[in-house]
mmCIF file of C-alpha atoms and ligand atoms in Angstrom:
data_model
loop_
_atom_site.group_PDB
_atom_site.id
_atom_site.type_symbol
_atom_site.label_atom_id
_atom_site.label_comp_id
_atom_site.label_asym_id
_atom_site.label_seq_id
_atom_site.Cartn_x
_atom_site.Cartn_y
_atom_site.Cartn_z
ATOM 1 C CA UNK A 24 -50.261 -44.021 -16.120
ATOM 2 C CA UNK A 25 -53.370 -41.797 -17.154
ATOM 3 C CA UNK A 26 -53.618 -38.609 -15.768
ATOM 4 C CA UNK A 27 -56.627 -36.452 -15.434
ATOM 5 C CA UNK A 28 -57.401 -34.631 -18.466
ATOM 6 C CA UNK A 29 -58.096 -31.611 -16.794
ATOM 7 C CA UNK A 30 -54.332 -31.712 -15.207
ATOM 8 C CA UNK A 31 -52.382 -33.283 -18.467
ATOM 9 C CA UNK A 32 -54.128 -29.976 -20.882
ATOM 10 C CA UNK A 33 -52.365 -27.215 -17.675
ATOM 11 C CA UNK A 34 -49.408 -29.298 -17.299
ATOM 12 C CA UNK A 35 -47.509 -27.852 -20.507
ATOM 13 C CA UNK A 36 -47.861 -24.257 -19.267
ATOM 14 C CA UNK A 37 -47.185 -25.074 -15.377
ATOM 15 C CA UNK A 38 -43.992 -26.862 -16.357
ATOM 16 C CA UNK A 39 -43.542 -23.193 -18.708
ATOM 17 C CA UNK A 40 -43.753 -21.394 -15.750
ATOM 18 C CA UNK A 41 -41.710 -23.325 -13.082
ATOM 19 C CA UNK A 42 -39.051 -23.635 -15.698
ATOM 20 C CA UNK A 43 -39.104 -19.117 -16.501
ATOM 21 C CA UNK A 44 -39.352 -18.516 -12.848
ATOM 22 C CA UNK A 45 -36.405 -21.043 -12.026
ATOM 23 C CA UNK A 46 -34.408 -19.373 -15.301
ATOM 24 C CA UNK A 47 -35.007 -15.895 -13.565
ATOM 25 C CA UNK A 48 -34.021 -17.096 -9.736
ATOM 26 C CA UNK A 49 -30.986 -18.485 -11.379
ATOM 27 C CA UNK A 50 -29.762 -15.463 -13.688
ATOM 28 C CA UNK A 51 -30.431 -13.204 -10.476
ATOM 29 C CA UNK A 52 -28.018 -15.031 -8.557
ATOM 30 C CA UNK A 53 -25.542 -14.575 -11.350
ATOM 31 C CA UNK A 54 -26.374 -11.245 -11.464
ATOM 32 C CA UNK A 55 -25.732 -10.789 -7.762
ATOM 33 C CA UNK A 56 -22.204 -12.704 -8.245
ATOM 34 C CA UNK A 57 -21.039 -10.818 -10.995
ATOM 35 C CA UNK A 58 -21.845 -7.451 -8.872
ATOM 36 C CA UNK A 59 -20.080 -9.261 -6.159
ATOM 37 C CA UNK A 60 -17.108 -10.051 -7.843
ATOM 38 C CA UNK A 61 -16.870 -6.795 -9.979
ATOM 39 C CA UNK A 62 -17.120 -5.197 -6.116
ATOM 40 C CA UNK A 63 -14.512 -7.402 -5.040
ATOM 41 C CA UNK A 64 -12.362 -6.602 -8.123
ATOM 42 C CA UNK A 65 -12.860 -3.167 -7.726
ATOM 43 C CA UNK A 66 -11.518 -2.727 -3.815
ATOM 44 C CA UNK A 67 -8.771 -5.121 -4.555
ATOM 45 C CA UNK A 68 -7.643 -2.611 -7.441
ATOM 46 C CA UNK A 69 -8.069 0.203 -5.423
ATOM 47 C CA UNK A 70 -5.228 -0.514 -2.938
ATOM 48 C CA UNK A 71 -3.128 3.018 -2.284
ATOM 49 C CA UNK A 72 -0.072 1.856 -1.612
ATOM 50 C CA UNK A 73 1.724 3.378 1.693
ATOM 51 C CA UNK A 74 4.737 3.926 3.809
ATOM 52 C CA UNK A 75 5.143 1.570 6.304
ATOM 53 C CA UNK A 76 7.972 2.658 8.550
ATOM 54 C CA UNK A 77 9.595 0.614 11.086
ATOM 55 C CA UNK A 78 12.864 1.399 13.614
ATOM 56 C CA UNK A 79 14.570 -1.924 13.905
ATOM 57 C CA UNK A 80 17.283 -2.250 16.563
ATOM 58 C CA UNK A 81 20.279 -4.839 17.110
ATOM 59 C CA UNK A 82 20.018 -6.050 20.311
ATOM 60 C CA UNK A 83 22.587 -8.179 22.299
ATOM 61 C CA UNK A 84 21.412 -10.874 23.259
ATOM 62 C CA UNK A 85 24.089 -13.479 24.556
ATOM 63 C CA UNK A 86 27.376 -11.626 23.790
ATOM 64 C CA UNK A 87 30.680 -11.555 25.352
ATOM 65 C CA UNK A 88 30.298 -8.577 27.891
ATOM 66 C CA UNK A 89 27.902 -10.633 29.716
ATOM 67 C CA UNK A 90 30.216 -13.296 30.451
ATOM 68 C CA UNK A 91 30.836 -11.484 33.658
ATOM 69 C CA UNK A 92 27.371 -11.329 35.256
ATOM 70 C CA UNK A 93 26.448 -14.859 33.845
ATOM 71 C CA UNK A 94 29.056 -17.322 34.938
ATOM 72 C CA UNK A 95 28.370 -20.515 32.968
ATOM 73 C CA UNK A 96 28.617 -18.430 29.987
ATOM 74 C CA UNK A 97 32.582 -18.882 30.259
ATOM 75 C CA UNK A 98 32.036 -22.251 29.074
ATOM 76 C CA UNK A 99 29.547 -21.308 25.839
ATOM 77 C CA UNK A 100 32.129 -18.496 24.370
ATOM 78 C CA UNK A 101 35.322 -20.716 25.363
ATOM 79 C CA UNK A 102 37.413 -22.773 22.276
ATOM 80 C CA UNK A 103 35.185 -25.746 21.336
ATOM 81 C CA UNK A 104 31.953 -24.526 23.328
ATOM 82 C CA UNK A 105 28.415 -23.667 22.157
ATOM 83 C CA UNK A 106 29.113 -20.138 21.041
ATOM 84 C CA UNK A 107 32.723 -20.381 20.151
ATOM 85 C CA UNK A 108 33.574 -17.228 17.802
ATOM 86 C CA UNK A 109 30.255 -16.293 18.189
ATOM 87 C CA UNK A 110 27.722 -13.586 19.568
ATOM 88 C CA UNK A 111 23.734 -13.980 19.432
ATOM 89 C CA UNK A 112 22.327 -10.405 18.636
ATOM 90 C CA UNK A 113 18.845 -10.087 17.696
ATOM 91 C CA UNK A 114 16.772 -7.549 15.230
ATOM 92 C CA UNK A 115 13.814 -6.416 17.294
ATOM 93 C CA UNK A 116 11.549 -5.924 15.591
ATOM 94 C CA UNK A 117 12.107 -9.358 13.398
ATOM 95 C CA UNK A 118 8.973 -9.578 11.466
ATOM 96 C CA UNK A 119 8.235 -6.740 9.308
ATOM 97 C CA UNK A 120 4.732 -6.955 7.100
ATOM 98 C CA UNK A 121 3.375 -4.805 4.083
ATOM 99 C CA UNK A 122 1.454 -5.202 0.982
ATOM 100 C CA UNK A 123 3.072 -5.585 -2.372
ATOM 101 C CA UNK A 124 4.054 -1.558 -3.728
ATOM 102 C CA UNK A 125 4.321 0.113 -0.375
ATOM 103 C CA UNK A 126 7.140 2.186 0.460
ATOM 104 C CA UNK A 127 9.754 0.693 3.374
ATOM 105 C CA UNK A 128 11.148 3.085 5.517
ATOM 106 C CA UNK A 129 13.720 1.813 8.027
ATOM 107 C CA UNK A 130 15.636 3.561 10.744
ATOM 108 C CA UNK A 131 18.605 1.080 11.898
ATOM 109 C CA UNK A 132 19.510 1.154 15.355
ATOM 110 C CA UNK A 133 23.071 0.170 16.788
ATOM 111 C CA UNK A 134 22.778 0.973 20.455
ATOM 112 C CA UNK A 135 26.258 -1.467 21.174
ATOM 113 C CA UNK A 136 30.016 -1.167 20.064
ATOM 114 C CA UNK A 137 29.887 -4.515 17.915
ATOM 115 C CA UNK A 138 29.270 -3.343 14.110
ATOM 116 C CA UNK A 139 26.200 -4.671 11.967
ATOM 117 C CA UNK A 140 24.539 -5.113 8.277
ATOM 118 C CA UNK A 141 21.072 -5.145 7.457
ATOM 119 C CA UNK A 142 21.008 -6.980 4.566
ATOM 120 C CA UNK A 143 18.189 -8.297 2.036
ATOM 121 C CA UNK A 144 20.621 -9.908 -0.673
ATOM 122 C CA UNK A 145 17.619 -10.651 -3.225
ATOM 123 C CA UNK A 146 16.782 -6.740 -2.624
ATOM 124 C CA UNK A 147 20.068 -5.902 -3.318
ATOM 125 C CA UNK A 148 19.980 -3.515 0.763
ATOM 126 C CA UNK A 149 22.787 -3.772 2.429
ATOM 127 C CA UNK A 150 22.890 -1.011 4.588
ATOM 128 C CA UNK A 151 26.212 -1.002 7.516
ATOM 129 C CA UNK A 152 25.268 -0.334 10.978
ATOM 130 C CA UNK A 153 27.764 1.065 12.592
ATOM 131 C CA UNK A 154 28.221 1.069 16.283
ATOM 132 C CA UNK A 155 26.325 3.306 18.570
ATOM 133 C CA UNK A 156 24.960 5.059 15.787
ATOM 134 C CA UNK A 157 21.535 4.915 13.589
ATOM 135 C CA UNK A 158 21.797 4.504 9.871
ATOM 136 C CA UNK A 159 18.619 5.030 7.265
ATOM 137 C CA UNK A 160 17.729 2.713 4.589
ATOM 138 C CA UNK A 161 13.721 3.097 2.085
ATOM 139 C CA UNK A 162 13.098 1.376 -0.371
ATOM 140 C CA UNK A 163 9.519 -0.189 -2.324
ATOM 141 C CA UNK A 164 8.272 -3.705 -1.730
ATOM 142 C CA UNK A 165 7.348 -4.058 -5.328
ATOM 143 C CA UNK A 166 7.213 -8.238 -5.535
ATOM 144 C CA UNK A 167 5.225 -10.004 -3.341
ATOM 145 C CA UNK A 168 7.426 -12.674 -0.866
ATOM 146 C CA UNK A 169 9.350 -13.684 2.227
ATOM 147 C CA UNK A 170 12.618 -12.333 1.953
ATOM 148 C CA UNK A 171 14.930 -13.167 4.926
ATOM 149 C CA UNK A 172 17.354 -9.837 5.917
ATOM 150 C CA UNK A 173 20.474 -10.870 7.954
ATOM 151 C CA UNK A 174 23.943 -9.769 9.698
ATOM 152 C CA UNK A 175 26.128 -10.313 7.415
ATOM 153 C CA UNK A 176 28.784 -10.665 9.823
ATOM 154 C CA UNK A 177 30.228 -13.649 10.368
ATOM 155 C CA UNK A 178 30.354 -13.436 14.217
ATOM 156 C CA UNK A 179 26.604 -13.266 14.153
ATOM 157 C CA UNK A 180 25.496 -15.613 11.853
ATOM 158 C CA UNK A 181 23.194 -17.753 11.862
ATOM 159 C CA UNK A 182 21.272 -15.769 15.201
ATOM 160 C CA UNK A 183 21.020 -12.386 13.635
ATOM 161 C CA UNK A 184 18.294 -12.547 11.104
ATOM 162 C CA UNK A 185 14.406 -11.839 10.359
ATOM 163 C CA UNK A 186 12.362 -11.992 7.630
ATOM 164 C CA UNK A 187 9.774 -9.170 5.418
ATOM 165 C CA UNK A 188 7.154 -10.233 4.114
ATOM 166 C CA UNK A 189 5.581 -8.457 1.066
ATOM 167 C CA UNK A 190 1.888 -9.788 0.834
ATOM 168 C CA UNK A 191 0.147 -9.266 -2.786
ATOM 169 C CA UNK A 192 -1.780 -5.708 -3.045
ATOM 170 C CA UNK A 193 -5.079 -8.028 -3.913
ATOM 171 C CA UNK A 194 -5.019 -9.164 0.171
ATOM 172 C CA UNK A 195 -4.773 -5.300 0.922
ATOM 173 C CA UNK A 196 -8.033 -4.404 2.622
HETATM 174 CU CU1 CU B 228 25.552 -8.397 13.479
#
């Protein structure tokens, strides 16, 4: 194909000139990202962390006592039935959240008779909760994870359980 000479002798320098301004659209926008990122980077880093504190209670939930009020119970806590040597208490609140470094501080209530743990075995808490009485437990949340915390009390196992989760300090906002 012949082109016009007029176009073919400016065609050299256009194509120059589409190519810088295309070079400098594209090294803005990496400019732009890197700021971005580096911004990103910087909040991310600049997580404080805190105390989160939380009162957890142990609540009865299907135990013996209320075999009186709640008739077909007799049948769930009798030899062979559904809750046979057992009781279902519950830790309310069950789901406990905080970022990776933040202090834990946990009041442990035991409003009933029946005696408790709180226990995080990977943690190494095991803190007793005896019976109508609060007990104190802080500690820091220094790997991210689930870990589940229990009863260990036979009796109560497997109801009596929740889990903390330790999110990483970069998700901190
Ligand atoms: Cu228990």
């Amino acid at each position: 194909m012949r082109l016009p000479k007029r176009f073919t002798r400016w065609m050299p320098i256009l194509l120059g000139l589409t190519l810088l301004a295309a070079g400098c659209a594209a090294m803005t926008t990496s400019a732009e990202q890197n700021t971005q990122s580096s911004a990103t980077v910087a909040a991310h880093t600049a997580y404080k962390p805190q105390t989160r504190t939380f009162t957890i209670t142990a609540v009865p939930m299907v135990v013996h006592e209320m075999q009186d009020s709640e008739d077909y119970l007799k049948a769930d806590f009798a030899k062979g039935g559904l809750l046979d040597g057992k009781e279902v208490y519950g830790f309310y609140p069950s789901d406990l959240v905080v970022y990776q470094g933040d202090t834990v501080n946990l009041t442990l209530v035991n409003p009933a008779d029946d005696p408790h743990t709180f226990t995080i075995a990977p943690l190494n808490i095991n803190v007793e909760m005896k019976g109508q009485s609060a007990a104190h437990t802080s500690f820091v949340a220094s790997q991210p994870g689930t870990y589940e915390f229990i009863c260990d009390e036979p009796e109560h196992a497997p109801y009596m359980w929740g889990q903390l989760v330790v999110l990483p300090d970069s998700l901190a906002q």
